[in-house]
Amino acid sequence: MSERVIAIEGGYKLNGTVRISGAKNATVALIPATVLSDEPVEIYGVPEISDVKALAILLKELNCEVSVEGDKVTIDPTHMKDLPLVSDAVNKLRASYYFMGVLLGKYKRVKIKMPGGCYLGPRPIDLHLKGFEALGAKITYEDDTYILEADELIGNRIYLDFASVGATINILFAAVKAKGKTVIENAAKEPEIIDVANLLTKMGAKIRGVGTDTITIEGVEHLHGTFHEIIPDRIEAGTFLVIAAAAGEKVLIQNIIPQHLEALISKLKEMGVEMEVIGDSIIVYGGRAPLHHVNIKTQTYPGFATDLQQPLTTLLTQAEGDSQVKETIYAERFKHCEQLNKMGANIELEEATSIIHGATPLHGARVEATDLRCGAALVIAGLIATGKTEITNIYHIDRGYDNIDHKLITLGAHITRYEIDD
Ligand code: EPU
């Protein structure tokens, strides 16, 4: 058996400009959202990632027309059919769970296989299901498949025990077409949720309070066509800020909303990274000063994003002294640490916390992208390591980073892909 790897020859300093793509975690909710409309919806700024391709397969299974022109995707649900989603495509991405909310909203019933996605420890969907039940759905689960059915959906008051991104969006999807008023309390506040609510509002939904912890939805009968441009990907932007700090000299990163990255920017400044924010761009001056160790605790937005702790960990291997990264969202999101240790890092794990003893030079090795952001952490490690790094399981990286090789090569990185024998 052979496998395609990303190979990076480390040590080349990066310079130039990179443009951030549309937000993956908004896109994977915006695309399912379009089927709530009775007319075509155009989405602009769609990133070229495999999660989008997997969603397009699911839409086609539902008899929606999907057309792609550059970064514009048009979804026409006019001839959509009420069908079960039980093919293997459902397992390709976690966000397939958004079809629960939209199909329940649209048809008052849905049959869907258990969603897939990165393994970051247990990832239950009990809060989504609790929300659907509160709106009147009956739920059964058999052979890895959920069946949700309701005679009608009726608005209700729903308190989330945890401010879950997925549950907030999914309940929003069902509630926009429920009868009467739904109030989601302790709702998540991530920018991707605001983006999704903006699209739904343009489609005719009545939503208030998004971006606060109480969202109020007044159900409507019909939603109509519109167009929408996706917000920039704050996690891709954060990854490039770290890349530039680790391997760059002067890198200009465009299409950023700096407010979405305040927690990371303040930690980078605390580490001693020099940056300049100019409108929707940030210039990073890498390698100007020695890096200081810092402690991080992941939190829901606007706290430090769990998706960025993995890439930042690679930079922390280059800081003098001990840094600590405490995970409060996914207790087991530390698989990247073992891989970084293979490259010369000195990271220990202790109860949902990684302790990074720095600074350690990194050397090339064959390492495994165990999940998407682990992949990003390893790409950064490969860029600063001496010699060649080969990253396996790169489908994880392609699920979430739009043309990462091309963007890095433009900045001066030496990256190729080729087949190796397992
Ligand atoms: N949780 C529950 N029950 C639920 C839902 C969540 O216990 O019903 C727990 C989870 O197990 C986890 C925490 O709540 O411990 C946070 O989960 P959340 O629902 O907020 O996350 P998600 O919707 O599954 C999205 C992103 C993740 C990102 C998290 C946190 C998508 C498709 N995924 O996941 O993105 O890490 O929010 O911000 O939007 C990534 O991009 O690499 C990624 C994993």
Tab-separated table of C-alpha atoms and ligand atoms in Angstrom:
chain	number	residue	atom	x	y	z
A	1	MET	CA	0.000	0.000	0.000
A	2	SER	CA	1.269	3.459	-0.784
A	3	GLU	CA	0.283	6.722	0.831
A	4	ARG	CA	0.611	10.359	-0.252
A	5	VAL	CA	2.612	12.541	2.126
A	6	ILE	CA	3.435	16.233	2.455
A	7	ALA	CA	7.214	16.594	2.517
A	8	ILE	CA	8.798	19.785	3.825
A	9	GLU	CA	12.464	20.722	3.586
A	10	GLY	CA	12.862	22.917	6.647
A	11	GLY	CA	14.865	26.026	7.357
A	12	TYR	CA	13.798	28.363	4.536
A	13	LYS	CA	12.741	31.816	5.748
A	14	LEU	CA	9.284	32.905	4.590
A	15	ASN	CA	8.539	36.319	3.091
A	16	GLY	CA	5.662	37.822	1.136
A	17	THR	CA	1.885	37.933	1.184
A	18	VAL	CA	-0.763	35.340	1.892
A	19	ARG	CA	-4.540	35.705	1.644
A	20	ILE	CA	-6.841	33.936	4.079
A	21	SER	CA	-9.809	31.969	2.688
A	22	GLY	CA	-13.412	31.778	3.875
A	23	ALA	CA	-13.993	30.186	7.280
A	24	LYS	CA	-14.247	26.402	7.199
A	25	ASN	CA	-16.380	26.148	10.320
A	26	ALA	CA	-18.811	28.748	8.950
A	27	THR	CA	-18.855	27.148	5.493
A	28	VAL	CA	-19.741	23.701	6.778
A	29	ALA	CA	-22.841	25.176	8.448
A	30	LEU	CA	-23.716	27.744	5.748
A	31	ILE	CA	-23.920	25.102	3.028
A	32	PRO	CA	-26.460	22.914	4.883
A	33	ALA	CA	-28.348	26.121	5.862
A	34	THR	CA	-29.098	26.865	2.209
A	35	VAL	CA	-31.486	23.921	1.928
A	36	LEU	CA	-33.880	25.646	4.328
A	37	SER	CA	-34.566	28.030	1.439
A	38	ASP	CA	-37.143	27.272	-1.258
A	39	GLU	CA	-34.990	29.066	-3.847
A	40	PRO	CA	-31.315	29.102	-4.957
A	41	VAL	CA	-28.711	30.585	-2.582
A	42	GLU	CA	-25.276	31.822	-3.684
A	43	ILE	CA	-22.334	31.558	-1.280
A	44	TYR	CA	-19.119	33.467	-2.041
A	45	GLY	CA	-15.646	32.936	-0.577
A	46	VAL	CA	-16.052	29.162	-0.233
A	47	PRO	CA	-12.691	27.568	0.650
A	48	GLU	CA	-11.332	24.754	-1.531
A	49	ILE	CA	-11.318	22.009	1.098
A	50	SER	CA	-12.443	18.411	1.039
A	51	ASP	CA	-15.172	19.028	3.637
A	52	VAL	CA	-16.959	21.188	1.043
A	53	LYS	CA	-16.722	18.387	-1.525
A	54	ALA	CA	-18.209	15.952	1.020
A	55	LEU	CA	-21.093	18.380	1.702
A	56	ALA	CA	-21.752	18.745	-2.038
A	57	ILE	CA	-22.147	14.950	-2.259
A	58	LEU	CA	-24.708	15.027	0.551
A	59	LEU	CA	-26.612	17.873	-1.139
A	60	LYS	CA	-26.706	15.940	-4.404
A	61	GLU	CA	-28.023	12.883	-2.546
A	62	LEU	CA	-30.909	15.128	-1.473
A	63	ASN	CA	-31.452	16.098	-5.136
A	64	CYS	CA	-30.192	19.672	-4.725
A	65	GLU	CA	-28.336	21.232	-7.643
A	66	VAL	CA	-24.840	22.388	-6.726
A	67	SER	CA	-22.690	24.481	-9.049
A	68	VAL	CA	-19.186	25.713	-8.351
A	69	GLU	CA	-17.516	28.664	-10.116
A	70	GLY	CA	-14.198	29.590	-8.491
A	71	ASP	CA	-15.000	30.381	-4.866
A	72	LYS	CA	-18.731	30.811	-5.515
A	73	VAL	CA	-21.066	27.902	-4.812
A	74	THR	CA	-24.729	28.057	-5.812
A	75	ILE	CA	-27.115	25.634	-4.173
A	76	ASP	CA	-30.545	25.193	-5.701
A	77	PRO	CA	-32.876	23.242	-3.396
A	78	THR	CA	-35.990	23.781	-5.584
A	79	HIS	CA	-36.288	20.086	-6.458
A	80	MET	CA	-34.925	18.757	-3.209
A	81	LYS	CA	-36.334	15.459	-1.900
A	82	ASP	CA	-37.024	14.222	1.612
A	83	LEU	CA	-34.544	11.306	1.626
A	84	PRO	CA	-32.415	9.570	4.290
A	85	LEU	CA	-28.705	10.452	4.527
A	86	VAL	CA	-27.113	7.094	5.152
A	87	SER	CA	-24.247	6.879	2.637
A	88	ASP	CA	-20.562	6.832	3.587
A	89	ALA	CA	-20.312	10.559	2.733
A	90	VAL	CA	-21.964	11.321	6.105
A	91	ASN	CA	-18.980	9.808	7.901
A	92	LYS	CA	-16.503	11.971	6.010
A	93	LEU	CA	-17.172	15.036	8.119
A	94	ARG	CA	-18.504	15.925	11.503
A	95	ALA	CA	-20.520	18.834	10.169
A	96	SER	CA	-22.915	16.427	8.440
A	97	TYR	CA	-24.792	16.691	11.756
A	98	TYR	CA	-26.078	20.077	10.567
A	99	PHE	CA	-28.390	18.174	8.226
A	100	MET	CA	-30.246	17.040	11.351
A	101	GLY	CA	-31.303	20.588	12.142
A	102	VAL	CA	-32.056	21.719	8.605
A	103	LEU	CA	-33.967	18.608	7.536
A	104	LEU	CA	-35.911	18.544	10.779
A	105	GLY	CA	-36.773	22.214	10.197
A	106	LYS	CA	-37.741	21.656	6.573
A	107	TYR	CA	-39.461	18.243	6.607
A	108	LYS	CA	-40.103	17.676	10.340
A	109	ARG	CA	-38.233	14.405	10.024
A	110	VAL	CA	-34.742	13.153	9.235
A	111	LYS	CA	-32.896	9.861	9.061
A	112	ILE	CA	-29.133	10.253	9.203
A	113	LYS	CA	-26.094	8.150	10.015
A	114	MET	CA	-23.863	9.102	12.947
A	115	PRO	CA	-21.498	11.885	11.775
A	116	GLY	CA	-17.699	11.387	11.467
A	117	GLY	CA	-14.889	13.974	11.870
A	118	CYS	CA	-11.592	14.330	13.738
A	119	TYR	CA	-11.176	12.189	16.834
A	120	LEU	CA	-10.496	14.633	19.673
A	121	GLY	CA	-11.749	12.362	22.444
A	122	PRO	CA	-15.477	11.760	22.982
A	123	ARG	CA	-17.617	14.212	20.994
A	124	PRO	CA	-21.227	13.633	22.068
A	125	ILE	CA	-24.195	15.404	20.432
A	126	ASP	CA	-26.550	15.131	23.403
A	127	LEU	CA	-27.090	18.908	23.536
A	128	HIS	CA	-28.200	18.999	19.887
A	129	LEU	CA	-30.651	16.163	20.563
A	130	LYS	CA	-31.949	17.759	23.767
A	131	GLY	CA	-32.669	20.914	21.794
A	132	PHE	CA	-34.527	19.030	19.041
A	133	GLU	CA	-36.570	17.187	21.679
A	134	ALA	CA	-37.482	20.479	23.336
A	135	LEU	CA	-38.861	21.609	19.966
A	136	GLY	CA	-41.028	18.489	19.777
A	137	ALA	CA	-38.913	15.880	17.973
A	138	LYS	CA	-38.971	12.200	18.931
A	139	ILE	CA	-35.569	10.604	18.548
A	140	THR	CA	-34.610	6.986	17.992
A	141	TYR	CA	-31.139	5.559	17.398
A	142	GLU	CA	-30.439	2.206	15.778
A	143	ASP	CA	-27.563	0.748	13.726
A	144	ASP	CA	-25.495	3.954	13.907
A	145	THR	CA	-28.460	5.890	12.502
A	146	TYR	CA	-30.617	8.592	14.074
A	147	ILE	CA	-34.292	9.037	13.241
A	148	LEU	CA	-35.838	12.347	14.298
A	149	GLU	CA	-39.545	12.940	13.780
A	150	ALA	CA	-42.034	15.603	14.836
A	151	ASP	CA	-45.710	16.198	14.018
A	152	GLU	CA	-44.814	19.845	14.251
A	153	LEU	CA	-41.974	21.838	15.749
A	154	ILE	CA	-43.008	24.279	18.432
A	155	GLY	CA	-40.712	26.987	19.800
A	156	ASN	CA	-39.427	26.509	23.330
A	157	ARG	CA	-36.877	27.817	25.843
A	158	ILE	CA	-33.654	25.776	25.651
A	159	TYR	CA	-30.767	26.101	28.068
A	160	LEU	CA	-27.467	24.588	26.869
A	161	ASP	CA	-25.418	23.042	29.689
A	162	PHE	CA	-22.343	23.961	27.650
A	163	ALA	CA	-22.121	26.764	25.062
A	164	SER	CA	-21.668	24.316	22.174
A	165	VAL	CA	-21.035	25.718	18.700
A	166	GLY	CA	-22.642	22.778	16.919
A	167	ALA	CA	-25.687	22.577	19.197
A	168	THR	CA	-26.346	26.342	18.976
A	169	ILE	CA	-26.290	26.282	15.157
A	170	ASN	CA	-28.276	23.057	14.860
A	171	ILE	CA	-31.052	24.261	17.184
A	172	LEU	CA	-31.109	27.567	15.296
A	173	PHE	CA	-31.679	25.613	12.063
A	174	ALA	CA	-34.676	23.715	13.412
A	175	ALA	CA	-36.071	26.742	15.264
A	176	VAL	CA	-36.159	29.118	12.272
A	177	LYS	CA	-38.981	26.996	10.861
A	178	ALA	CA	-40.673	26.040	14.145
A	179	LYS	CA	-43.997	27.574	15.210
A	180	GLY	CA	-43.593	30.491	17.608
A	181	LYS	CA	-40.665	31.652	19.672
A	182	THR	CA	-37.511	29.731	20.634
A	183	VAL	CA	-34.995	31.086	23.117
A	184	ILE	CA	-31.530	29.486	23.288
A	185	GLU	CA	-29.832	30.310	26.572
A	186	ASN	CA	-26.109	29.887	27.212
A	187	ALA	CA	-25.725	29.938	23.423
A	188	ALA	CA	-22.246	29.847	21.886
A	189	LYS	CA	-20.905	33.211	20.643
A	190	GLU	CA	-18.322	32.165	18.016
A	191	PRO	CA	-18.119	34.439	14.933
A	192	GLU	CA	-19.131	31.497	12.716
A	193	ILE	CA	-22.525	31.424	14.473
A	194	ILE	CA	-23.048	35.113	13.668
A	195	ASP	CA	-22.165	34.402	10.036
A	196	VAL	CA	-24.707	31.583	9.850
A	197	ALA	CA	-27.405	33.730	11.503
A	198	ASN	CA	-26.636	36.524	9.012
A	199	LEU	CA	-27.309	34.172	6.105
A	200	LEU	CA	-30.517	32.872	7.691
A	201	THR	CA	-31.692	36.452	8.310
A	202	LYS	CA	-31.050	37.344	4.652
A	203	MET	CA	-33.129	34.257	3.771
A	204	GLY	CA	-36.002	35.706	5.816
A	205	ALA	CA	-35.462	34.196	9.287
A	206	LYS	CA	-36.232	36.288	12.387
A	207	ILE	CA	-33.289	36.008	14.785
A	208	ARG	CA	-32.153	38.339	17.581
A	209	GLY	CA	-29.301	38.288	20.067
A	210	VAL	CA	-26.706	36.349	18.060
A	211	GLY	CA	-23.246	36.995	19.481
A	212	THR	CA	-24.716	37.189	23.009
A	213	ASP	CA	-25.551	34.201	25.186
A	214	THR	CA	-29.296	34.488	24.552
A	215	ILE	CA	-30.601	33.978	21.021
A	216	THR	CA	-34.287	34.486	20.242
A	217	ILE	CA	-35.839	33.028	17.104
A	218	GLU	CA	-39.344	33.708	15.816
A	219	GLY	CA	-40.241	30.845	13.446
A	220	VAL	CA	-41.311	31.577	9.843
A	221	GLU	CA	-42.989	29.360	7.230
A	222	HIS	CA	-40.816	30.087	4.216
A	223	LEU	CA	-37.242	31.107	3.582
A	224	HIS	CA	-36.105	32.524	0.259
A	225	GLY	CA	-33.018	32.793	-1.953
A	226	THR	CA	-30.186	35.256	-1.325
A	227	PHE	CA	-26.401	35.569	-1.562
A	228	HIS	CA	-23.769	35.661	1.132
A	229	GLU	CA	-20.008	36.125	1.505
A	230	ILE	CA	-18.313	33.957	4.136
A	231	ILE	CA	-16.205	35.596	6.867
A	232	PRO	CA	-12.432	34.989	6.784
A	233	ASP	CA	-11.215	31.854	8.537
A	234	ARG	CA	-9.885	32.960	11.927
A	235	ILE	CA	-8.250	29.572	12.513
A	236	GLU	CA	-6.442	29.583	9.157
A	237	ALA	CA	-5.435	33.204	9.859
A	238	GLY	CA	-4.179	32.222	13.329
A	239	THR	CA	-2.258	29.319	11.830
A	240	PHE	CA	-0.524	31.689	9.403
A	241	LEU	CA	0.254	34.166	12.200
A	242	VAL	CA	2.028	31.323	14.000
A	243	ILE	CA	3.732	30.149	10.793
A	244	ALA	CA	5.022	33.671	10.180
A	245	ALA	CA	6.221	34.026	13.776
A	246	ALA	CA	7.995	30.654	13.600
A	247	ALA	CA	9.450	30.634	10.098
A	248	GLY	CA	8.918	34.107	8.654
A	249	GLU	CA	10.940	37.296	8.264
A	250	LYS	CA	8.237	39.645	6.998
A	251	VAL	CA	4.890	38.134	6.124
A	252	LEU	CA	1.749	40.093	5.264
A	253	ILE	CA	-1.443	38.170	6.022
A	254	GLN	CA	-4.523	39.588	4.298
A	255	ASN	CA	-8.256	39.126	4.818
A	256	ILE	CA	-8.262	38.905	8.591
A	257	ILE	CA	-10.777	40.228	11.117
A	258	PRO	CA	-8.288	41.089	13.901
A	259	GLN	CA	-11.005	41.196	16.623
A	260	HIS	CA	-11.633	37.481	15.983
A	261	LEU	CA	-8.022	36.745	16.914
A	262	GLU	CA	-7.530	38.925	19.974
A	263	ALA	CA	-6.707	36.044	22.334
A	264	LEU	CA	-4.011	34.662	20.004
A	265	ILE	CA	-2.606	38.092	19.137
A	266	SER	CA	-2.201	38.998	22.791
A	267	LYS	CA	-0.438	35.678	23.516
A	268	LEU	CA	1.889	36.173	20.526
A	269	LYS	CA	2.718	39.676	21.789
A	270	GLU	CA	3.372	38.251	25.268
A	271	MET	CA	5.784	35.800	23.621
A	272	GLY	CA	7.619	38.719	22.043
A	273	VAL	CA	6.410	38.356	18.448
A	274	GLU	CA	6.444	41.666	16.550
A	275	MET	CA	3.264	42.408	14.616
A	276	GLU	CA	1.507	45.323	12.991
A	277	VAL	CA	-2.254	45.368	12.415
A	278	ILE	CA	-3.260	47.419	9.375
A	279	GLY	CA	-7.017	47.321	8.700
A	280	ASP	CA	-7.868	43.762	7.708
A	281	SER	CA	-4.208	42.715	7.350
A	282	ILE	CA	-1.460	41.837	9.805
A	283	ILE	CA	2.283	41.998	9.157
A	284	VAL	CA	4.340	39.590	11.241
A	285	TYR	CA	8.079	40.110	11.679
A	286	GLY	CA	9.411	36.692	12.602
A	287	GLY	CA	12.724	35.858	14.249
A	288	ARG	CA	13.435	39.422	15.464
A	289	ALA	CA	13.580	38.651	19.181
A	290	PRO	CA	13.920	35.575	21.407
A	291	LEU	CA	10.543	34.035	22.277
A	292	HIS	CA	9.222	33.959	25.865
A	293	HIS	CA	7.260	31.058	27.337
A	294	VAL	CA	3.531	31.631	28.068
A	295	ASN	CA	0.613	29.725	29.581
A	296	ILE	CA	-2.606	29.148	27.673
A	297	LYS	CA	-6.047	27.947	28.628
A	298	THR	CA	-8.474	27.141	25.819
A	299	GLN	CA	-11.956	28.554	26.191
A	300	THR	CA	-15.075	29.285	24.193
A	301	TYR	CA	-15.004	32.497	22.117
A	302	PRO	CA	-13.686	35.127	22.787
A	303	GLY	CA	-11.250	33.033	24.837
A	304	PHE	CA	-8.258	31.246	23.345
A	305	ALA	CA	-9.531	28.896	20.583
A	306	THR	CA	-8.933	25.186	21.105
A	307	ASP	CA	-8.242	24.880	17.355
A	308	LEU	CA	-5.224	27.177	17.736
A	309	GLN	CA	-3.557	25.563	20.747
A	310	GLN	CA	-2.093	22.807	18.553
A	311	PRO	CA	-0.369	25.115	16.012
A	312	LEU	CA	0.787	27.426	18.817
A	313	THR	CA	2.350	24.493	20.674
A	314	THR	CA	4.901	24.152	17.873
A	315	LEU	CA	5.936	27.793	18.347
A	316	LEU	CA	6.139	27.247	22.110
A	317	THR	CA	8.810	24.575	21.518
A	318	GLN	CA	10.963	27.500	20.338
A	319	ALA	CA	10.406	29.639	23.465
A	320	GLU	CA	12.857	29.608	26.380
A	321	GLY	CA	11.433	27.990	29.545
A	322	ASP	CA	8.311	25.982	30.346
A	323	SER	CA	4.951	26.810	28.767
A	324	GLN	CA	1.645	25.189	29.704
A	325	VAL	CA	-1.376	24.594	27.500
A	326	LYS	CA	-4.544	23.655	29.371
A	327	GLU	CA	-7.467	22.262	27.347
A	328	THR	CA	-10.940	22.930	28.694
A	329	ILE	CA	-12.877	22.089	25.503
A	330	TYR	CA	-11.424	18.744	24.343
A	331	ALA	CA	-9.499	17.068	27.168
A	332	GLU	CA	-7.753	14.664	24.766
A	333	ARG	CA	-6.676	17.122	22.065
A	334	PHE	CA	-2.970	16.449	22.556
A	335	LYS	CA	-2.075	13.851	19.916
A	336	HIS	CA	0.201	16.376	18.203
A	337	CYS	CA	2.531	16.384	21.235
A	338	GLU	CA	3.784	12.832	20.675
A	339	GLN	CA	4.419	13.669	17.009
A	340	LEU	CA	6.296	16.873	17.903
A	341	ASN	CA	8.394	14.893	20.386
A	342	LYS	CA	9.463	12.643	17.482
A	343	MET	CA	10.936	15.800	15.933
A	344	GLY	CA	12.923	16.750	19.031
A	345	ALA	CA	10.363	18.614	21.150
A	346	ASN	CA	10.205	17.985	24.883
A	347	ILE	CA	6.505	17.966	25.786
A	348	GLU	CA	4.921	16.191	28.737
A	349	LEU	CA	1.222	15.583	29.300
A	350	GLU	CA	-0.568	15.915	32.590
A	351	GLU	CA	-4.347	15.882	32.985
A	352	ALA	CA	-5.619	17.870	30.000
A	353	THR	CA	-2.472	19.998	30.077
A	354	SER	CA	0.685	19.899	27.981
A	355	ILE	CA	3.930	21.198	29.410
A	356	ILE	CA	6.350	22.334	26.749
A	357	HIS	CA	9.968	22.515	27.859
A	358	GLY	CA	11.774	24.932	25.534
A	359	ALA	CA	13.642	25.855	23.590
A	360	THR	CA	14.381	22.701	21.627
A	361	PRO	CA	15.694	22.576	18.063
A	362	LEU	CA	13.483	20.422	15.836
A	363	HIS	CA	14.690	17.909	13.253
A	364	GLY	CA	12.870	16.359	10.323
A	365	ALA	CA	11.080	13.021	10.818
A	366	ARG	CA	8.165	11.016	9.462
A	367	VAL	CA	5.145	12.076	11.524
A	368	GLU	CA	1.397	11.531	11.413
A	369	ALA	CA	-1.351	14.149	11.171
A	370	THR	CA	-3.703	12.517	13.670
A	371	ASP	CA	-6.291	15.277	13.165
A	372	LEU	CA	-6.660	18.538	11.257
A	373	ARG	CA	-4.967	20.971	13.649
A	374	CYS	CA	-2.318	18.411	14.578
A	375	GLY	CA	-1.544	18.476	10.846
A	376	ALA	CA	-1.144	22.265	11.002
A	377	ALA	CA	1.160	21.951	14.025
A	378	LEU	CA	3.330	19.479	12.102
A	379	VAL	CA	3.499	21.656	8.983
A	380	ILE	CA	4.837	24.498	11.162
A	381	ALA	CA	7.308	22.107	12.779
A	382	GLY	CA	8.461	20.931	9.338
A	383	LEU	CA	9.076	24.522	8.231
A	384	ILE	CA	11.477	25.199	11.119
A	385	ALA	CA	13.054	21.757	11.463
A	386	THR	CA	16.428	20.886	10.037
A	387	GLY	CA	16.195	18.398	7.172
A	388	LYS	CA	13.101	16.760	5.749
A	389	THR	CA	9.759	16.163	7.446
A	390	GLU	CA	7.232	13.779	5.906
A	391	ILE	CA	3.651	14.094	7.134
A	392	THR	CA	1.269	11.153	6.686
A	393	ASN	CA	-2.561	11.080	6.903
A	394	ILE	CA	-2.687	14.389	5.065
A	395	TYR	CA	-6.383	14.028	4.230
A	396	HIS	CA	-6.942	15.613	7.639
A	397	ILE	CA	-5.062	18.742	6.514
A	398	ASP	CA	-6.933	18.886	3.199
A	399	ARG	CA	-10.251	18.766	5.061
A	400	GLY	CA	-9.627	22.217	6.483
A	401	TYR	CA	-6.796	24.194	4.841
A	402	ASP	CA	-7.398	25.697	1.395
A	403	ASN	CA	-4.336	25.147	-0.851
A	404	ILE	CA	-1.910	25.222	2.056
A	405	ASP	CA	1.029	23.941	-0.034
A	406	HIS	CA	0.547	26.628	-2.663
A	407	LYS	CA	0.177	29.410	-0.080
A	408	LEU	CA	3.390	28.332	1.673
A	409	ILE	CA	5.357	27.832	-1.547
A	410	THR	CA	4.431	31.403	-2.544
A	411	LEU	CA	6.021	32.530	0.738
A	412	GLY	CA	9.220	30.605	-0.052
A	413	ALA	CA	8.657	27.238	1.644
A	414	HIS	CA	9.971	24.032	0.076
A	415	ILE	CA	7.018	21.641	0.031
A	416	THR	CA	6.107	18.736	-2.212
A	417	ARG	CA	3.707	15.820	-2.133
A	418	TYR	CA	4.609	12.296	-3.183
A	419	GLU	CA	3.716	8.683	-2.596
A	420	ILE	CA	5.549	6.545	-0.084
A	421	ASP	CA	5.212	2.838	0.674
A	422	ASP	CA	3.546	2.223	4.030
B	1	EPU	N1	-20.342	18.781	23.635
B	1	EPU	C1	-21.146	17.950	24.366
B	1	EPU	N2	-22.394	17.673	23.884
B	1	EPU	C2	-22.845	18.185	22.721
B	1	EPU	C3	-22.017	19.042	21.987
B	1	EPU	C4	-20.749	19.322	22.471
B	1	EPU	O1	-20.770	17.442	25.422
B	1	EPU	O2	-24.002	17.900	22.348
B	1	EPU	C5	-18.979	19.074	24.143
B	1	EPU	C6	-17.914	18.534	23.199
B	1	EPU	O3	-17.649	17.167	23.443
B	1	EPU	C7	-16.753	19.420	23.488
B	1	EPU	C8	-17.405	20.768	23.750
B	1	EPU	O4	-18.757	20.469	24.101
B	1	EPU	O5	-16.089	18.992	24.639
B	1	EPU	C9	-17.342	21.735	22.588
B	1	EPU	O6	-18.040	21.232	21.497
B	1	EPU	P1	-18.740	22.146	20.399
B	1	EPU	O7	-20.093	21.579	20.159
B	1	EPU	O8	-18.635	23.582	20.761
B	1	EPU	O9	-17.831	21.855	19.152
B	1	EPU	P2	-18.242	21.346	17.736
B	1	EPU	O10	-19.437	22.112	17.248
B	1	EPU	O11	-18.314	19.865	17.718
B	1	EPU	C10	-16.813	23.127	16.507
B	1	EPU	C11	-15.771	23.093	15.439
B	1	EPU	C12	-14.470	22.549	16.013
B	1	EPU	C13	-14.045	23.412	17.175
B	1	EPU	C14	-15.167	23.484	18.220
B	1	EPU	C15	-14.854	24.399	19.378
B	1	EPU	C16	-17.085	22.688	13.460
B	1	EPU	C17	-17.483	21.755	12.383
B	1	EPU	N3	-16.240	22.239	14.350
B	1	EPU	O12	-16.995	21.767	16.916
B	1	EPU	O13	-13.529	22.644	14.974
B	1	EPU	O14	-12.899	22.862	17.755
B	1	EPU	O15	-16.379	23.947	17.586
B	1	EPU	O16	-14.708	25.693	18.937
B	1	EPU	O17	-17.506	23.835	13.479
B	1	EPU	C18	-11.536	22.175	13.862
B	1	EPU	O18	-11.824	23.110	13.106
B	1	EPU	O19	-10.423	21.591	13.857
B	1	EPU	C19	-12.546	21.725	14.798
B	1	EPU	C20	-12.473	20.560	15.449
